[in-house]
Amino acid sequence: MALAHSLSIPPSPALTGLSVATLVLDVVAVIAVVLLVRALRSRRKLTLQEQRAREDVLHLQNIIDAVPVPMFYKGLDGRYLGCNRAFEDVLGKSRGEITGKTVYDVAPPDLAEVYHQADLELIASQGKQVYETKVLFADGMRHDIIFHKAVFRDPGGAVCGMVGSMLDISEQKRTEQHLIRSEDRYKAFIAMSTEGIWRGDVSPPVDVTMPVEEQVAAFIENLRIAECNDALARIYGFTTAGEMVGRRTREFYDLHQVQEVLETFVANGYSLNDYEIRQYDRHGGEIWISSTLVGVVEDGQVSRVWGTRRDITEKKRQHDALEYIANHDSLTGLPNRFYLKNRLEAELAMLDDHGQLALFILDLDRFKEVNDTLGHHAGDLLLVEFAKRLQQVLAGLGGDIARLGGDEFAIIYTRVRNERDVCWLAELMLRTMHSPFDIEGIKVEIEGSLGISLAPLHGRTTSDLLRCADVAMYRAKKVMTRYCLYSPEHDPYTAERLALMHDLGGAVRNNELVLFYQPKVDLKSGSLAGFEALVRWNHPTNGLLLPGEFIPYAEISELIVPLTYQIIERAISQLHDWQQEGIVTTIACNLSTRLLMDDDLSYHIEAFLARYRVNPAHLELEITETALITEPERAREILGRIHAMGVRLSIDDFGTGYSSLALLKSLPLNALKIDLLFVSQMLRSEQDAIIVTSTVNLAHNLGLQVVAEGVECRETLEKLREIGCDQAQGYFIGIPLCAETTGQWIEDRRWREFAPR
Ligand code: C2E
Ligand code: MG
Ligand code: MG
């Protein structure tokens, strides 16, 4: 019955214990026979021989008591004849209590029935028996036991009893059970994992002492998937794990890649952690995998590889999408400033001793006007269209474009041989703006200014090159050359200039600023029209500096305010001094944009005029157009107050800014000064002559006087007189001179040389 299924060969750890038990059984069988014989003859008086035999028996009992395996023996009627001490211990009964009893007396009924049936089978077989069952121990627990039993025979060879030993395998059973449970858990874990998990067999194994290339080649050939979960199969476009088993892992890589992965694996001591690889599923679809591998090294050979694979295609896609967004401008689709910086850094790092790189910054001129007049949507369309044109031009040339923001673009060009290449490319890019842009049916004309910096000539870092190209771009805008190569001469931010800026504060406090005066003559009457005060800085080490070398710094710091007040006060005090000498004339001072935002301006001027008792009409202030455009309302209010005092106001460098007629009309002005750029060229350039003539007419129509700057020869002077210009100023009439020399100039009445003949 129940015995049949228990008669299995116990697992290996029990074998050692079992063979001990088998050995001891034989010994016990001998004792049992001896005892039985003794029992049969007990009624007779013992002979000496029998006496000895009895002693042997006692000796043997001592021996089996020393055996730690529980043992017993019983007669064919199933009654116990004896046992060893270990048996007494497990049952918690003494030998005396056991002897003569049956299994029904010492075991619970269900178990006793099992033992009894086994006894019957053993007697029937007349041989040996091994079976597994339970035994209730004295500790109250049912232990898992392997019984090892055999029949024994009397000296005549007839079966006369049974002998048995018990091997307690409870502990081993528990461990087995635990192992089964944990293996189940582990299998379930692998099966349910969303990560692909696999084991690969390397057959034949790879010898770790071989050169790396040979190991890699051997892995490629010998590594096959031995088991895996469905998740792995799904990653590669299969449905079940079974379809993957037996395949070489190289089937899922291209050869170059598998070599790279395995080289890293070998170099890393047969492990790889979260290694990202691009692979293909069986339908040829691109997938990204994060792979972890561990090789099992035994006796200097790798025979097995464990691996996990995670499909990171989606993560990678999201990452790529984010990276695209981070690196591109959403409007034009061009790379953005962030991308440009990285790209530039990479290119600069690769620049060798002979290489050159050009960075262009292209800014659209008057783009704000497009936005203001046609709306931002039109502005956007224009930028998109322009980006396309620029891309077309650069497509064949290998330049990299980025939109830096607003209407500013940057281009990296690495194939620079000389400056001519750079100028040629600049021309090419600017030419994209020659034909108007069609913005929803409206033809929009736009121009741009380009600044260029070169590496390594102007710098070797991204920030240096960007800054230099920016400076050059502003220079191009300012002097209207359309494009300009960076030159330190025009850079207000070089190290020396920054040092200069530092000294400037001292210059204002230490009276290092000096005023030079440049005369203006009245072209109709030939009389002296007045002077323009032009500041110079008598620098303690650098000598006499022109305003272009320090005014721009003063303008970007707060220093421009005290500096300007000092100049105005000096000019007024000069007027006072000349007045004392009987010279009555006017002085024009240049006013920076910043001062037009200073509410105290009129108050200070009024105070100076009062202090030096100078007629306000003898003071003139020159304002540039840009100053007016920034905050026209505020400028108008402040200028209104100054004009009300009787101080004259003029627009300086007229023609270079973008002030509208409406703005000019609304301001309390007295004069326009035509920029010297037009005047100095008017004899050579018809266009400039037209500009000068029409400015004169325009100013007169607005009730303003016209002053021409930059008169460098008599011909220009006469031409200006001819077209009706009111006053002239320039090197031909007089260069800017210090106060003392100017005094002499006045005394000599030098202006008479320029009177009409
Ligand atoms: P600006 O007000 O247009 O001054 C005229 C500039 O043209 C002066 O240069 C003058 O020396 C120069 N110039 C005069 N005649 C001729 C000529 O025939 N040919 C040529 N090529 N140039 C001529 P400067 O003194 O270097 O001043 C440059 C600019 O610096 C001035 O331009 C003005 O904007 C600014 N500046 C000068 N003094 C002051 C000042 O006190 N305060 C402020 N805020 N700016 C000043
Ligand atoms: Mg001026
Ligand atoms: Mg000027």
Short mmCIF file of N, CA and C in Angstrom, two decimals, residues 272-349:
data_model
loop_
_atom_site.label_atom_id
_atom_site.label_comp_id
_atom_site.label_asym_id
_atom_site.label_seq_id
_atom_site.Cartn_x
_atom_site.Cartn_y
_atom_site.Cartn_z
N LEU A 272 29.23 42.94 -17.97
CA LEU A 272 28.83 44.12 -18.72
C LEU A 272 27.62 44.69 -18.00
N ASN A 273 27.64 45.99 -17.74
CA ASN A 273 26.53 46.54 -16.98
C ASN A 273 25.78 47.60 -17.75
N ASP A 274 24.48 47.38 -17.95
CA ASP A 274 23.64 48.36 -18.65
C ASP A 274 24.30 48.93 -19.89
N TYR A 275 24.74 48.06 -20.72
CA TYR A 275 25.43 48.47 -21.94
C TYR A 275 24.37 48.72 -23.01
N GLU A 276 24.37 49.94 -23.60
CA GLU A 276 23.31 50.26 -24.57
C GLU A 276 23.75 49.92 -25.99
N ILE A 277 22.90 49.13 -26.63
CA ILE A 277 23.26 48.69 -27.98
C ILE A 277 22.06 48.85 -28.91
N ARG A 278 22.39 49.16 -30.18
CA ARG A 278 21.32 49.19 -31.17
C ARG A 278 21.29 47.83 -31.84
N GLN A 279 20.09 47.23 -31.87
CA GLN A 279 19.96 45.92 -32.51
C GLN A 279 18.75 45.93 -33.43
N TYR A 280 18.51 44.78 -34.03
CA TYR A 280 17.36 44.66 -34.94
C TYR A 280 16.54 43.47 -34.53
N ASP A 281 15.21 43.64 -34.54
CA ASP A 281 14.39 42.47 -34.25
C ASP A 281 14.32 41.61 -35.51
N ARG A 282 13.57 40.48 -35.46
CA ARG A 282 13.64 39.58 -36.60
C ARG A 282 12.93 40.13 -37.83
N HIS A 283 12.16 41.23 -37.62
CA HIS A 283 11.53 41.86 -38.78
C HIS A 283 12.40 43.00 -39.31
N GLY A 284 13.58 43.14 -38.74
CA GLY A 284 14.51 44.17 -39.21
C GLY A 284 14.27 45.53 -38.55
N GLY A 285 13.35 45.59 -37.57
CA GLY A 285 13.06 46.86 -36.90
C GLY A 285 14.18 47.23 -35.94
N GLU A 286 14.49 48.54 -35.90
CA GLU A 286 15.57 48.98 -35.00
C GLU A 286 15.08 48.96 -33.56
N ILE A 287 15.86 48.37 -32.67
CA ILE A 287 15.52 48.41 -31.26
C ILE A 287 16.77 48.78 -30.47
N TRP A 288 16.53 49.43 -29.35
CA TRP A 288 17.65 49.78 -28.46
C TRP A 288 17.54 48.92 -27.21
N ILE A 289 18.65 48.31 -26.85
CA ILE A 289 18.66 47.36 -25.76
C ILE A 289 19.67 47.81 -24.72
N SER A 290 19.27 47.66 -23.45
CA SER A 290 20.26 47.84 -22.40
C SER A 290 20.60 46.43 -21.92
N SER A 291 21.85 46.07 -22.04
CA SER A 291 22.23 44.68 -21.80
C SER A 291 23.16 44.57 -20.59
N THR A 292 22.88 43.55 -19.78
CA THR A 292 23.77 43.24 -18.66
C THR A 292 24.18 41.77 -18.81
N LEU A 293 25.45 41.50 -18.69
CA LEU A 293 25.95 40.14 -18.90
C LEU A 293 26.90 39.76 -17.77
N VAL A 294 26.82 38.51 -17.37
CA VAL A 294 27.80 37.99 -16.41
C VAL A 294 28.23 36.61 -16.91
N GLY A 295 29.52 36.43 -17.03
CA GLY A 295 30.03 35.14 -17.46
C GLY A 295 30.43 34.30 -16.26
N VAL A 296 30.14 33.00 -16.31
CA VAL A 296 30.53 32.12 -15.19
C VAL A 296 31.89 31.51 -15.55
N VAL A 297 32.90 31.90 -14.76
CA VAL A 297 34.25 31.39 -15.04
C VAL A 297 34.56 30.24 -14.08
N GLU A 298 34.82 29.08 -14.63
CA GLU A 298 35.17 27.91 -13.80
C GLU A 298 36.40 27.27 -14.41
N ASP A 299 37.37 27.02 -13.58
CA ASP A 299 38.62 26.39 -14.03
C ASP A 299 39.21 27.09 -15.25
N GLY A 300 39.18 28.42 -15.22
CA GLY A 300 39.81 29.17 -16.32
C GLY A 300 39.02 29.12 -17.61
N GLN A 301 37.74 28.77 -17.53
CA GLN A 301 36.93 28.70 -18.74
C GLN A 301 35.56 29.33 -18.50
N VAL A 302 35.05 29.99 -19.54
CA VAL A 302 33.70 30.53 -19.43
C VAL A 302 32.77 29.55 -20.12
N SER A 303 31.89 28.93 -19.33
CA SER A 303 31.02 27.91 -19.92
C SER A 303 29.57 28.36 -19.97
N ARG A 304 29.26 29.37 -19.17
CA ARG A 304 27.88 29.85 -19.14
C ARG A 304 27.87 31.37 -19.05
N VAL A 305 26.82 31.96 -19.59
CA VAL A 305 26.67 33.40 -19.51
C VAL A 305 25.24 33.68 -19.10
N TRP A 306 25.09 34.53 -18.11
CA TRP A 306 23.75 34.96 -17.72
C TRP A 306 23.56 36.38 -18.22
N GLY A 307 22.36 36.67 -18.66
CA GLY A 307 22.17 38.03 -19.16
C GLY A 307 20.76 38.53 -18.97
N THR A 308 20.65 39.84 -18.88
CA THR A 308 19.32 40.47 -18.89
C THR A 308 19.34 41.49 -20.02
N ARG A 309 18.18 41.68 -20.60
CA ARG A 309 18.06 42.68 -21.67
C ARG A 309 16.80 43.47 -21.45
N ARG A 310 16.96 44.76 -21.54
CA ARG A 310 15.80 45.63 -21.37
C ARG A 310 15.61 46.39 -22.67
N ASP A 311 14.37 46.42 -23.12
CA ASP A 311 14.08 47.15 -24.34
C ASP A 311 13.97 48.64 -23.97
N ILE A 312 14.93 49.42 -24.40
CA ILE A 312 14.89 50.85 -24.05
C ILE A 312 14.60 51.68 -25.29
N THR A 313 13.99 51.03 -26.31
CA THR A 313 13.70 51.74 -27.56
C THR A 313 12.84 52.97 -27.29
N GLU A 314 11.80 52.78 -26.47
CA GLU A 314 10.88 53.88 -26.22
C GLU A 314 11.58 54.99 -25.43
N LYS A 315 12.34 54.55 -24.43
CA LYS A 315 13.07 55.51 -23.60
C LYS A 315 14.04 56.30 -24.47
N LYS A 316 14.70 55.58 -25.36
CA LYS A 316 15.69 56.18 -26.25
C LYS A 316 14.99 57.18 -27.18
N ARG A 317 13.80 56.76 -27.66
CA ARG A 317 13.06 57.62 -28.57
C ARG A 317 12.68 58.92 -27.86
N GLN A 318 12.20 58.77 -26.61
CA GLN A 318 11.83 59.95 -25.84
C GLN A 318 13.04 60.81 -25.57
N HIS A 319 14.13 60.13 -25.26
CA HIS A 319 15.38 60.85 -24.98
C HIS A 319 15.82 61.62 -26.22
N ASP A 320 15.73 60.95 -27.39
CA ASP A 320 16.13 61.60 -28.64
C ASP A 320 15.22 62.79 -28.93
N ALA A 321 13.90 62.58 -28.64
CA ALA A 321 12.96 63.66 -28.92
C ALA A 321 13.27 64.86 -28.01
N LEU A 322 13.57 64.56 -26.74
CA LEU A 322 13.90 65.64 -25.81
C LEU A 322 15.17 66.35 -26.23
N GLU A 323 16.11 65.51 -26.69
CA GLU A 323 17.39 66.09 -27.11
C GLU A 323 17.18 66.98 -28.32
N TYR A 324 16.29 66.53 -29.22
CA TYR A 324 16.00 67.34 -30.41
C TYR A 324 15.41 68.68 -29.98
N ILE A 325 14.43 68.59 -29.05
CA ILE A 325 13.78 69.83 -28.60
C ILE A 325 14.80 70.75 -27.93
N ALA A 326 15.67 70.14 -27.12
CA ALA A 326 16.67 70.94 -26.40
C ALA A 326 17.66 71.60 -27.35
N ASN A 327 17.84 70.97 -28.51
CA ASN A 327 18.87 71.47 -29.43
C ASN A 327 18.32 72.26 -30.61
N HIS A 328 17.00 72.35 -30.71
CA HIS A 328 16.45 73.01 -31.89
C HIS A 328 15.48 74.12 -31.55
N ASP A 329 15.36 74.99 -32.52
CA ASP A 329 14.46 76.11 -32.37
C ASP A 329 13.12 75.69 -32.97
N SER A 330 12.05 75.88 -32.20
CA SER A 330 10.78 75.33 -32.65
C SER A 330 10.21 76.08 -33.86
N LEU A 331 10.56 77.33 -34.01
CA LEU A 331 9.98 78.09 -35.13
C LEU A 331 10.58 77.68 -36.48
N THR A 332 11.91 77.74 -36.56
CA THR A 332 12.55 77.51 -37.86
C THR A 332 13.02 76.06 -38.02
N GLY A 333 13.03 75.31 -36.93
CA GLY A 333 13.53 73.94 -37.00
C GLY A 333 15.05 73.91 -37.06
N LEU A 334 15.67 75.06 -36.99
CA LEU A 334 17.14 75.09 -37.03
C LEU A 334 17.69 74.72 -35.64
N PRO A 335 18.92 74.24 -35.58
CA PRO A 335 19.54 74.06 -34.28
C PRO A 335 19.57 75.40 -33.52
N ASN A 336 19.59 75.31 -32.21
CA ASN A 336 19.54 76.55 -31.42
C ASN A 336 20.90 76.91 -30.81
N ARG A 337 20.88 77.89 -29.94
CA ARG A 337 22.11 78.40 -29.33
C ARG A 337 22.85 77.31 -28.55
N PHE A 338 22.07 76.50 -27.84
CA PHE A 338 22.64 75.41 -27.05
C PHE A 338 23.43 74.46 -27.96
N TYR A 339 22.80 74.10 -29.07
CA TYR A 339 23.44 73.20 -30.02
C TYR A 339 24.72 73.87 -30.56
N LEU A 340 24.56 75.14 -30.92
CA LEU A 340 25.70 75.84 -31.51
C LEU A 340 26.91 75.82 -30.58
N LYS A 341 26.64 76.05 -29.30
CA LYS A 341 27.75 76.08 -28.34
C LYS A 341 28.46 74.73 -28.31
N ASN A 342 27.67 73.67 -28.22
CA ASN A 342 28.27 72.33 -28.18
C ASN A 342 29.04 72.01 -29.45
N ARG A 343 28.41 72.40 -30.56
CA ARG A 343 29.02 72.11 -31.87
C ARG A 343 30.35 72.87 -32.00
N LEU A 344 30.29 74.13 -31.59
CA LEU A 344 31.47 74.97 -31.69
C LEU A 344 32.59 74.42 -30.80
N GLU A 345 32.20 74.02 -29.61
CA GLU A 345 33.19 73.45 -28.70
C GLU A 345 33.85 72.21 -29.31
N ALA A 346 33.01 71.37 -29.91
CA ALA A 346 33.54 70.14 -30.51
C ALA A 346 34.47 70.49 -31.67
N GLU A 347 34.07 71.45 -32.49
CA GLU A 347 34.90 71.83 -33.64
C GLU A 347 36.22 72.44 -33.17
N LEU A 348 36.14 73.25 -32.12
CA LEU A 348 37.36 73.91 -31.61
C LEU A 348 38.32 72.87 -31.05
N ALA A 349 37.74 71.86 -30.42
CA ALA A 349 38.59 70.81 -29.84
C ALA A 349 39.32 70.05 -30.94
#
